XYZ file of C-alpha atoms in Angstrom:
270
model
C -4.246 2.103 -43.267
C -3.223 2.568 -39.654
C -6.539 4.078 -38.540
C -8.421 1.134 -40.041
C -6.141 -1.360 -38.287
C -6.620 0.433 -34.972
C -10.392 0.527 -35.510
C -10.504 -3.232 -36.130
C -8.428 -3.908 -33.034
C -10.803 -1.780 -30.966
C -13.884 -3.588 -32.270
C -12.281 -6.956 -31.598
C -11.177 -5.929 -28.103
C -14.675 -4.601 -27.334
C -16.185 -7.996 -28.139
C -13.422 -10.132 -26.593
C -11.374 -8.025 -24.126
C -7.832 -9.325 -23.767
C -5.274 -7.350 -21.703
C -2.482 -9.247 -23.455
C -3.140 -7.106 -26.530
C -1.312 -4.178 -24.944
C 1.846 -6.237 -24.369
C 1.899 -7.579 -27.931
C 4.679 -6.220 -30.166
C 2.169 -5.755 -32.977
C 0.197 -3.335 -30.804
C 3.306 -1.228 -30.271
C 4.064 -1.339 -33.993
C 0.562 -0.105 -34.764
C 1.024 2.818 -32.382
C 4.389 3.674 -33.929
C 2.781 3.687 -37.374
C 0.049 5.939 -36.035
C 2.584 8.433 -34.692
C 4.293 8.633 -38.071
C 1.043 8.956 -40.021
C -0.525 11.697 -37.896
C 1.325 14.379 -39.856
C 0.879 12.762 -43.275
C -1.277 14.714 -45.780
C -3.303 11.563 -46.501
C -4.280 11.217 -42.828
C -7.690 12.851 -43.005
C -9.884 14.072 -40.174
C -12.000 10.912 -40.368
C -8.841 8.868 -39.757
C -7.978 11.065 -36.797
C -11.392 10.787 -35.141
C -11.571 7.069 -35.911
C -8.268 6.648 -34.065
C -9.617 8.633 -31.119
C -12.747 6.430 -31.083
C -10.496 3.369 -30.997
C -8.608 4.611 -27.930
C -11.896 5.418 -26.197
C -13.370 2.027 -27.025
C -10.350 0.074 -25.787
C -10.367 1.724 -22.368
C -7.714 3.023 -20.033
C -5.063 0.419 -20.961
C -4.767 2.015 -24.395
C -3.992 5.460 -23.017
C -0.586 7.084 -22.916
C 1.681 9.300 -25.021
C 0.208 8.040 -28.296
C -3.268 9.170 -27.275
C -1.790 12.499 -26.204
C -0.428 12.998 -29.716
C -3.823 12.215 -31.223
C -5.448 14.728 -28.895
C -2.907 17.376 -29.910
C -3.820 16.842 -33.567
C -7.529 16.999 -32.731
C -7.011 20.396 -31.124
C -5.018 21.660 -34.116
C -7.419 20.432 -36.810
C -10.782 20.853 -35.102
C -11.983 23.556 -37.492
C -11.592 21.083 -40.382
C -13.921 18.540 -38.769
C -17.185 17.379 -40.306
C -20.359 16.934 -38.236
C -19.536 13.255 -37.812
C -15.992 14.117 -36.665
C -17.244 16.624 -34.109
C -19.807 14.258 -32.637
C -17.372 11.340 -32.562
C -14.749 13.453 -30.803
C -17.293 14.554 -28.208
C -18.379 10.934 -27.695
C -14.781 9.785 -27.329
C -13.706 12.329 -24.718
C -16.920 11.721 -22.776
C -16.366 7.950 -22.885
C -12.829 8.431 -21.560
C -14.107 10.980 -19.002
C -11.589 13.456 -20.399
C -12.328 17.155 -20.526
C -9.307 18.989 -21.962
C -9.596 22.732 -21.245
C -11.651 24.448 -23.913
C -12.087 21.434 -26.191
C -15.742 20.719 -25.481
C -16.613 24.414 -25.799
C -14.951 24.551 -29.207
C -16.758 21.383 -30.318
C -20.028 22.839 -29.059
C -19.578 26.126 -30.908
C -18.716 24.406 -34.184
C -21.553 21.905 -33.751
C -24.125 24.575 -33.004
C -23.289 26.447 -36.190
C -23.835 23.324 -38.304
C -26.403 21.400 -36.238
C -28.931 21.313 -39.092
C -26.496 19.074 -40.991
C -26.248 16.478 -38.208
C -27.737 13.052 -38.852
C -29.267 10.724 -36.199
C -26.104 9.064 -34.929
C -24.201 12.336 -34.718
C -27.106 13.988 -32.883
C -27.289 11.137 -30.379
C -23.512 11.208 -29.862
C -23.254 14.954 -29.250
C -26.246 14.912 -26.892
C -24.917 11.902 -24.972
C -21.483 13.513 -24.632
C -22.977 16.766 -23.359
C -24.999 14.876 -20.750
C -22.166 12.550 -19.731
C -19.722 15.436 -19.261
C -22.442 17.227 -17.263
C -22.238 20.326 -19.430
C -24.831 23.059 -19.107
C -25.464 23.648 -22.777
C -29.096 24.483 -23.247
C -28.627 25.974 -26.722
C -26.887 22.925 -28.204
C -29.298 20.398 -26.681
C -32.394 22.314 -27.745
C -31.130 22.874 -31.284
C -30.182 19.191 -31.493
C -33.683 18.254 -30.332
C -35.242 20.554 -32.924
C -33.070 19.036 -35.666
C -33.981 15.515 -34.542
C -37.686 16.412 -34.622
C -37.329 17.703 -38.184
C -35.539 14.525 -39.247
C -38.262 12.394 -37.666
C -40.935 14.389 -39.479
C -39.047 13.832 -42.732
C -39.106 10.062 -42.184
C -35.406 9.730 -41.366
C -34.534 6.394 -39.796
C -33.313 6.405 -36.200
C -32.051 3.309 -34.407
C -33.473 2.257 -31.014
C -30.422 3.350 -29.054
C -30.547 6.775 -30.726
C -34.120 7.340 -29.536
C -33.293 6.283 -25.989
C -29.991 8.173 -25.920
C -31.616 11.438 -26.991
C -34.399 11.377 -24.396
C -32.003 10.193 -21.652
C -29.615 13.034 -22.504
C -32.377 15.624 -22.350
C -33.291 14.570 -18.831
C -29.680 14.687 -17.630
C -29.179 18.146 -19.167
C -32.553 19.320 -17.801
C -33.915 20.203 -21.218
C -37.602 19.575 -21.731
C -38.479 19.664 -25.413
C -41.877 18.004 -25.560
C -41.964 18.332 -29.354
C -39.196 15.730 -29.507
C -40.635 13.496 -26.775
C -44.009 13.328 -28.495
C -42.403 12.313 -31.787
C -40.092 9.779 -30.171
C -43.054 8.255 -28.352
C -44.908 7.437 -31.557
C -41.850 5.842 -33.134
C -41.051 3.821 -30.016
C -44.591 2.413 -29.893
C -44.357 1.209 -33.486
C -40.829 -0.199 -33.159
C -40.726 -1.315 -29.543
C -39.972 -4.943 -30.461
C -36.574 -3.756 -31.776
C -35.581 -2.304 -28.399
C -33.252 -4.161 -26.076
C -33.253 -3.939 -22.250
C -31.089 -0.800 -22.132
C -33.164 1.092 -24.711
C -36.454 0.033 -23.115
C -35.539 1.026 -19.582
C -33.687 4.240 -20.475
C -36.684 5.373 -22.502
C -39.137 4.560 -19.708
C -36.892 6.274 -17.148
C -36.522 9.425 -19.268
C -40.236 9.894 -19.924
C -41.098 9.146 -16.292
C -38.426 11.538 -15.010
C -40.101 14.425 -16.835
C -43.585 13.183 -16.017
C -44.419 12.803 -19.713
C -46.992 10.071 -20.246
C -48.023 9.900 -23.897
C -50.872 7.697 -25.053
C -49.911 4.051 -25.417
C -46.189 4.471 -24.688
C -45.935 2.920 -21.251
C -48.324 0.143 -22.229
C -46.090 -0.754 -25.195
C -42.873 -0.439 -23.165
C -44.353 -2.433 -20.300
C -45.414 -5.305 -22.539
C -42.002 -5.479 -24.182
C -40.182 -5.209 -20.855
C -42.277 -8.061 -19.499
C -41.284 -10.280 -22.410
C -37.579 -9.488 -22.019
C -37.244 -9.332 -18.226
C -34.994 -12.395 -18.118
C -32.381 -10.415 -20.053
C -32.448 -7.391 -17.693
C -29.512 -6.575 -15.460
C -30.012 -5.026 -12.028
C -29.780 -1.468 -13.346
C -32.440 -2.231 -15.968
C -34.705 -3.694 -13.294
C -34.163 -0.692 -11.039
C -34.919 1.804 -13.813
C -38.128 0.141 -14.974
C -39.376 -0.321 -11.422
C -38.727 3.328 -10.635
C -40.356 4.570 -13.857
C -43.608 2.668 -13.407
C -43.783 3.328 -9.665
C -43.051 7.026 -10.138
C -45.934 7.450 -12.564
C -48.223 5.164 -10.589
C -48.526 2.673 -13.430
C -48.919 -0.948 -12.459
C -47.574 -2.281 -15.718
C -49.081 -4.887 -18.001
C -51.956 -6.659 -16.336
C -50.571 -5.687 -12.950
C -47.758 -8.255 -13.304
C -44.764 -6.184 -14.405
C -43.714 -4.714 -11.075
C -44.411 -7.998 -9.311
C -42.171 -9.890 -11.713
C -39.485 -7.198 -11.555
C -39.404 -7.566 -7.766
C -39.293 -11.363 -8.009
C -36.392 -11.378 -10.478
C -34.474 -8.712 -8.521
C -34.817 -10.747 -5.334
C -33.591 -13.909 -7.045
C -30.560 -12.005 -8.397
C -29.757 -10.667 -4.932
C -30.123 -14.138 -3.404
C -27.646 -15.493 -5.939
């Protein structure tokens, strides 16, 4: 259907951005189909939020009257949304740096009433959106953290970026739920080899920002960072340097901060 086609275009454009897409007649045809299908009974809420995700993923070039129509339908049908729909809508408007009057508050209220039903990705998305939009929403963040802790205790599988997104979001929203941090720490230590540069450095930054130093965490993160330093961008290097300096940790064998400084200097010289 149209939502699926739009979703595939967004995934393709995310991997291989091409501004010519938006001048292609097939792009305009897809948008026309979307406009017609928005009111169709078969166009379910998951199709609506998938379309919104696609616009958010493709960036500002995809915006315009067609996105406005999608947003109008989101506002009308919000009470029908599932947990996944709510979280995906929050993620999408935060990604586009849009904050339509009252929309986030409605999403928050609906999410809070059903937060126990949220799964890892939805929890990470709603927390990230709240932090990115700089919303003061202590109740939602704390209930999301409590739900995440329960899921972790139950053995539910979280992905690396979900761990790092949750702890990063809690710092930005100034929520300190140590019950979640302690659980995340143990899982990170055991799965640290799965973490990429962004997950490693966001996790280190979040724990350091709150001054939370759990046993073995920074040793595990430091070792993994050291092995993957060549893949770090400047923001990654800055975050890991700040985290270890802030806590007064010298890294693995005293070499981490030295190598971070060396690589940063070589990048600047380039």
